[in-house]
mmCIF file of C-alpha atoms in Angstrom:
data_model
loop_
_atom_site.group_PDB
_atom_site.id
_atom_site.type_symbol
_atom_site.label_atom_id
_atom_site.label_comp_id
_atom_site.label_asym_id
_atom_site.label_seq_id
_atom_site.Cartn_x
_atom_site.Cartn_y
_atom_site.Cartn_z
ATOM 1 C CA MET P 916 -14.335 2.725 -11.488
ATOM 2 C CA TYR P 917 -14.325 2.091 -7.727
ATOM 3 C CA GLY P 918 -15.223 -1.571 -8.213
ATOM 4 C CA ARG P 919 -12.187 -2.008 -10.466
ATOM 5 C CA ALA P 920 -10.105 -0.082 -7.917
ATOM 6 C CA LEU P 921 -11.263 -2.550 -5.256
ATOM 7 C CA VAL P 922 -10.166 -5.475 -7.422
ATOM 8 C CA MET P 923 -6.727 -3.924 -7.850
ATOM 9 C CA TRP P 924 -6.452 -3.177 -4.133
ATOM 10 C CA SER P 925 -7.097 -6.881 -3.552
ATOM 11 C CA CYS P 926 -4.124 -7.614 -5.798
ATOM 12 C CA ILE P 927 -2.038 -5.147 -3.795
ATOM 13 C CA LEU P 928 -3.177 -6.884 -0.600
ATOM 14 C CA GLY P 929 -1.941 -10.198 -1.977
ATOM 15 C CA LEU P 930 1.411 -8.702 -2.932
ATOM 16 C CA ALA P 931 1.665 -7.033 0.472
ATOM 17 C CA SER P 932 1.050 -10.380 2.160
ATOM 18 C CA LEU P 933 3.792 -12.034 0.118
ATOM 19 C CA ASN P 934 6.062 -9.084 0.864
ATOM 20 C CA GLY P 935 5.350 -9.468 4.580
ATOM 21 C CA ALA P 936 6.232 -13.155 4.409
ATOM 22 C CA LEU P 937 9.489 -12.294 2.649
ATOM 23 C CA ARG P 938 10.203 -9.749 5.378
ATOM 24 C CA ASP P 939 9.388 -12.088 8.261
ATOM 25 C CA PHE P 940 11.133 -15.191 6.923
ATOM 26 C CA GLY P 941 14.001 -13.688 4.933
ATOM 27 C CA LEU P 942 14.849 -10.054 5.467
ATOM 28 C CA THR P 943 14.304 -9.664 9.202
ATOM 29 C CA PRO P 944 16.222 -12.791 10.257
ATOM 30 C CA ALA P 945 19.118 -11.829 7.985
ATOM 31 C CA LEU P 946 19.232 -8.056 8.482
ATOM 32 C CA GLY P 947 17.387 -7.288 11.704
ATOM 33 C CA ASP P 948 13.936 -5.868 12.308
ATOM 34 C CA THR P 949 14.497 -2.205 11.458
ATOM 35 C CA ILE P 950 16.410 -2.773 8.219
ATOM 36 C CA GLY P 951 14.157 -5.668 7.209
ATOM 37 C CA ARG P 952 11.054 -3.544 7.679
ATOM 38 C CA ALA P 953 12.587 -0.608 5.812
ATOM 39 C CA ILE P 954 13.533 -2.731 2.807
ATOM 40 C CA SER P 955 10.132 -4.393 2.876
ATOM 41 C CA THR P 956 8.379 -1.021 2.950
ATOM 42 C CA VAL P 957 10.382 0.293 -0.001
ATOM 43 C CA LEU P 958 9.756 -2.929 -1.948
ATOM 44 C CA LEU P 959 6.033 -2.666 -1.251
ATOM 45 C CA CYS P 960 6.040 0.946 -2.454
ATOM 46 C CA VAL P 961 7.608 -0.150 -5.736
ATOM 47 C CA LEU P 962 5.035 -2.936 -6.093
ATOM 48 C CA ILE P 963 2.150 -0.537 -5.437
ATOM 49 C CA LEU P 964 3.448 1.909 -8.042
ATOM 50 C CA PHE P 965 3.845 -0.938 -10.532
ATOM 51 C CA VAL P 966 0.306 -2.233 -9.939
ATOM 52 C CA ALA P 967 -1.089 1.286 -10.263
ATOM 53 C CA TRP P 968 0.825 1.859 -13.493
ATOM 54 C CA LEU P 969 -0.344 -1.452 -14.969
ATOM 55 C CA SER P 970 -3.971 -1.042 -13.953
ATOM 56 C CA ILE P 971 -4.784 2.661 -14.139
ATOM 57 C CA GLY P 972 -6.054 2.403 -17.698
ATOM 58 C CA TRP P 973 -8.426 -0.388 -16.677
ATOM 59 C CA ILE P 974 -9.532 1.367 -13.488
ATOM 60 C CA GLY P 975 -10.302 4.364 -15.673
ATOM 61 C CA PRO P 976 -10.323 7.506 -13.552
ATOM 62 C CA ALA P 977 -11.661 10.283 -15.784
ATOM 63 C CA THR P 978 -9.915 13.087 -13.917
ATOM 64 C CA GLY P 979 -7.024 13.651 -11.563
ATOM 65 C CA PHE P 980 -9.577 14.070 -8.795
ATOM 66 C CA ASP P 981 -10.944 10.596 -9.595
ATOM 67 C CA ALA P 982 -7.415 9.169 -9.414
ATOM 68 C CA VAL P 983 -6.932 10.802 -6.010
ATOM 69 C CA GLY P 984 -10.242 9.226 -4.963
ATOM 70 C CA VAL P 985 -8.891 5.804 -5.941
ATOM 71 C CA GLY P 986 -5.782 6.472 -3.849
ATOM 72 C CA GLY P 987 -7.944 7.538 -0.936
ATOM 73 C CA LEU P 988 -10.006 4.362 -1.244
ATOM 74 C CA TRP P 989 -6.848 2.251 -1.303
ATOM 75 C CA VAL P 990 -5.508 3.931 1.842
ATOM 76 C CA PHE P 991 -8.857 3.590 3.634
ATOM 77 C CA LEU P 992 -9.051 -0.116 2.773
ATOM 78 C CA THR P 993 -5.426 -0.641 3.806
ATOM 79 C CA LEU P 994 -5.944 1.000 7.190
ATOM 80 C CA ALA P 995 -9.236 -0.816 7.755
ATOM 81 C CA PHE P 996 -7.611 -4.140 6.927
ATOM 82 C CA GLU P 997 -4.496 -3.454 8.960
ATOM 83 C CA PHE P 998 -6.292 -2.378 12.114
ATOM 84 C CA LEU P 999 -9.537 -4.341 12.016
ATOM 85 C CA VAL P 1000 -8.221 -7.629 10.662
ATOM 86 C CA GLY P 1001 -4.904 -7.207 12.456
ATOM 87 C CA HIS P 1002 -6.598 -6.715 15.801
ATOM 88 C CA TYR P 1003 -9.794 -8.750 15.606
ATOM 89 C CA VAL P 1004 -8.680 -11.662 13.413
ATOM 90 C CA PHE P 1005 -4.948 -11.970 14.120
ATOM 91 C CA GLY P 1006 -5.220 -10.757 17.719
ATOM 92 C CA LYS P 1007 -2.469 -8.139 17.551
ATOM 93 C CA PRO P 1008 -2.721 -5.602 20.386
ATOM 94 C CA TRP P 1009 -3.329 -1.976 19.439
ATOM 95 C CA PRO P 1010 0.126 -0.791 20.615
ATOM 96 C CA MET P 1011 1.784 -3.343 18.331
ATOM 97 C CA LEU P 1012 -0.298 -2.163 15.380
ATOM 98 C CA LEU P 1013 0.473 1.477 16.127
ATOM 99 C CA ALA P 1014 4.217 0.781 16.488
ATOM 100 C CA ASP P 1015 4.554 0.649 12.688
ATOM 101 C CA TYR P 1016 3.788 4.382 12.624
ATOM 102 C CA ASP P 1017 6.556 5.373 15.041
ATOM 103 C CA VAL P 1018 9.049 7.058 12.730
ATOM 104 C CA SER P 1019 11.300 7.842 15.708
ATOM 105 C CA GLN P 1020 11.883 4.085 16.022
ATOM 106 C CA GLY P 1021 12.911 3.739 12.391
ATOM 107 C CA ARG P 1022 9.493 2.604 11.193
ATOM 108 C CA ILE P 1023 8.726 4.043 7.763
ATOM 109 C CA TRP P 1024 5.425 2.259 7.074
ATOM 110 C CA ILE P 1025 3.773 5.676 6.680
ATOM 111 C CA LEU P 1026 5.703 5.920 3.389
ATOM 112 C CA ALA P 1027 3.717 2.955 2.053
ATOM 113 C CA LEU P 1028 0.456 4.742 2.847
ATOM 114 C CA LEU P 1029 1.667 7.926 1.162
ATOM 115 C CA VAL P 1030 2.685 5.991 -1.950
ATOM 116 C CA THR P 1031 -0.620 4.107 -1.903
ATOM 117 C CA PHE P 1032 -2.494 7.408 -1.853
ATOM 118 C CA CYS P 1033 -0.428 9.008 -4.633
ATOM 119 C CA ALA P 1034 0.107 5.961 -6.875
ATOM 120 C CA PRO P 1035 -3.124 6.139 -8.930
ATOM 121 C CA PHE P 1036 -2.669 9.847 -9.614
ATOM 122 C CA LEU P 1037 1.002 9.407 -10.495
ATOM 123 C CA ALA P 1038 0.221 6.419 -12.713
ATOM 124 C CA ALA P 1039 -2.467 8.371 -14.567
ATOM 125 C CA ARG P 1040 -0.066 11.283 -15.093
ATOM 126 C CA TRP P 1041 2.723 8.968 -16.267
ATOM 127 C CA ARG P 1042 0.328 7.335 -18.729
ATOM 128 C CA GLU P 1043 -0.652 10.768 -20.067
ATOM 129 C CA LEU P 1044 2.979 11.775 -20.450
ATOM 130 C CA ILE P 1045 3.810 8.571 -22.312
ATOM 131 C CA LYS P 1046 0.942 9.164 -24.754
ATOM 132 C CA THR P 1047 2.263 12.600 -25.704
#
């Protein structure tokens, strides 16, 4: 189950990268940084929910607790990638990385992490509801 969850997180990572490019080259220049980031975050949340909904049957969590575990894995991998790769590969300073978590500055990135955590559980529940 966790191996399949890792595969799907890799797909989410690819979508997030494309979303970031759209933000940096389209949304932010046209709408400004705060609005561009907000739209990008909401779009990424929708994409994460969609990926979870499409893949939850294949990932195969047996219980709600398993689905929460998948969400936890996805958040852990996201944070590890964001901070470790962001800092050590792309050379972003720690304050710049942490700025995305400053809600008082209009940054709502934390919403993406919350959706990432909840998406597998919600997708599993939605699938159950559709079956009945």
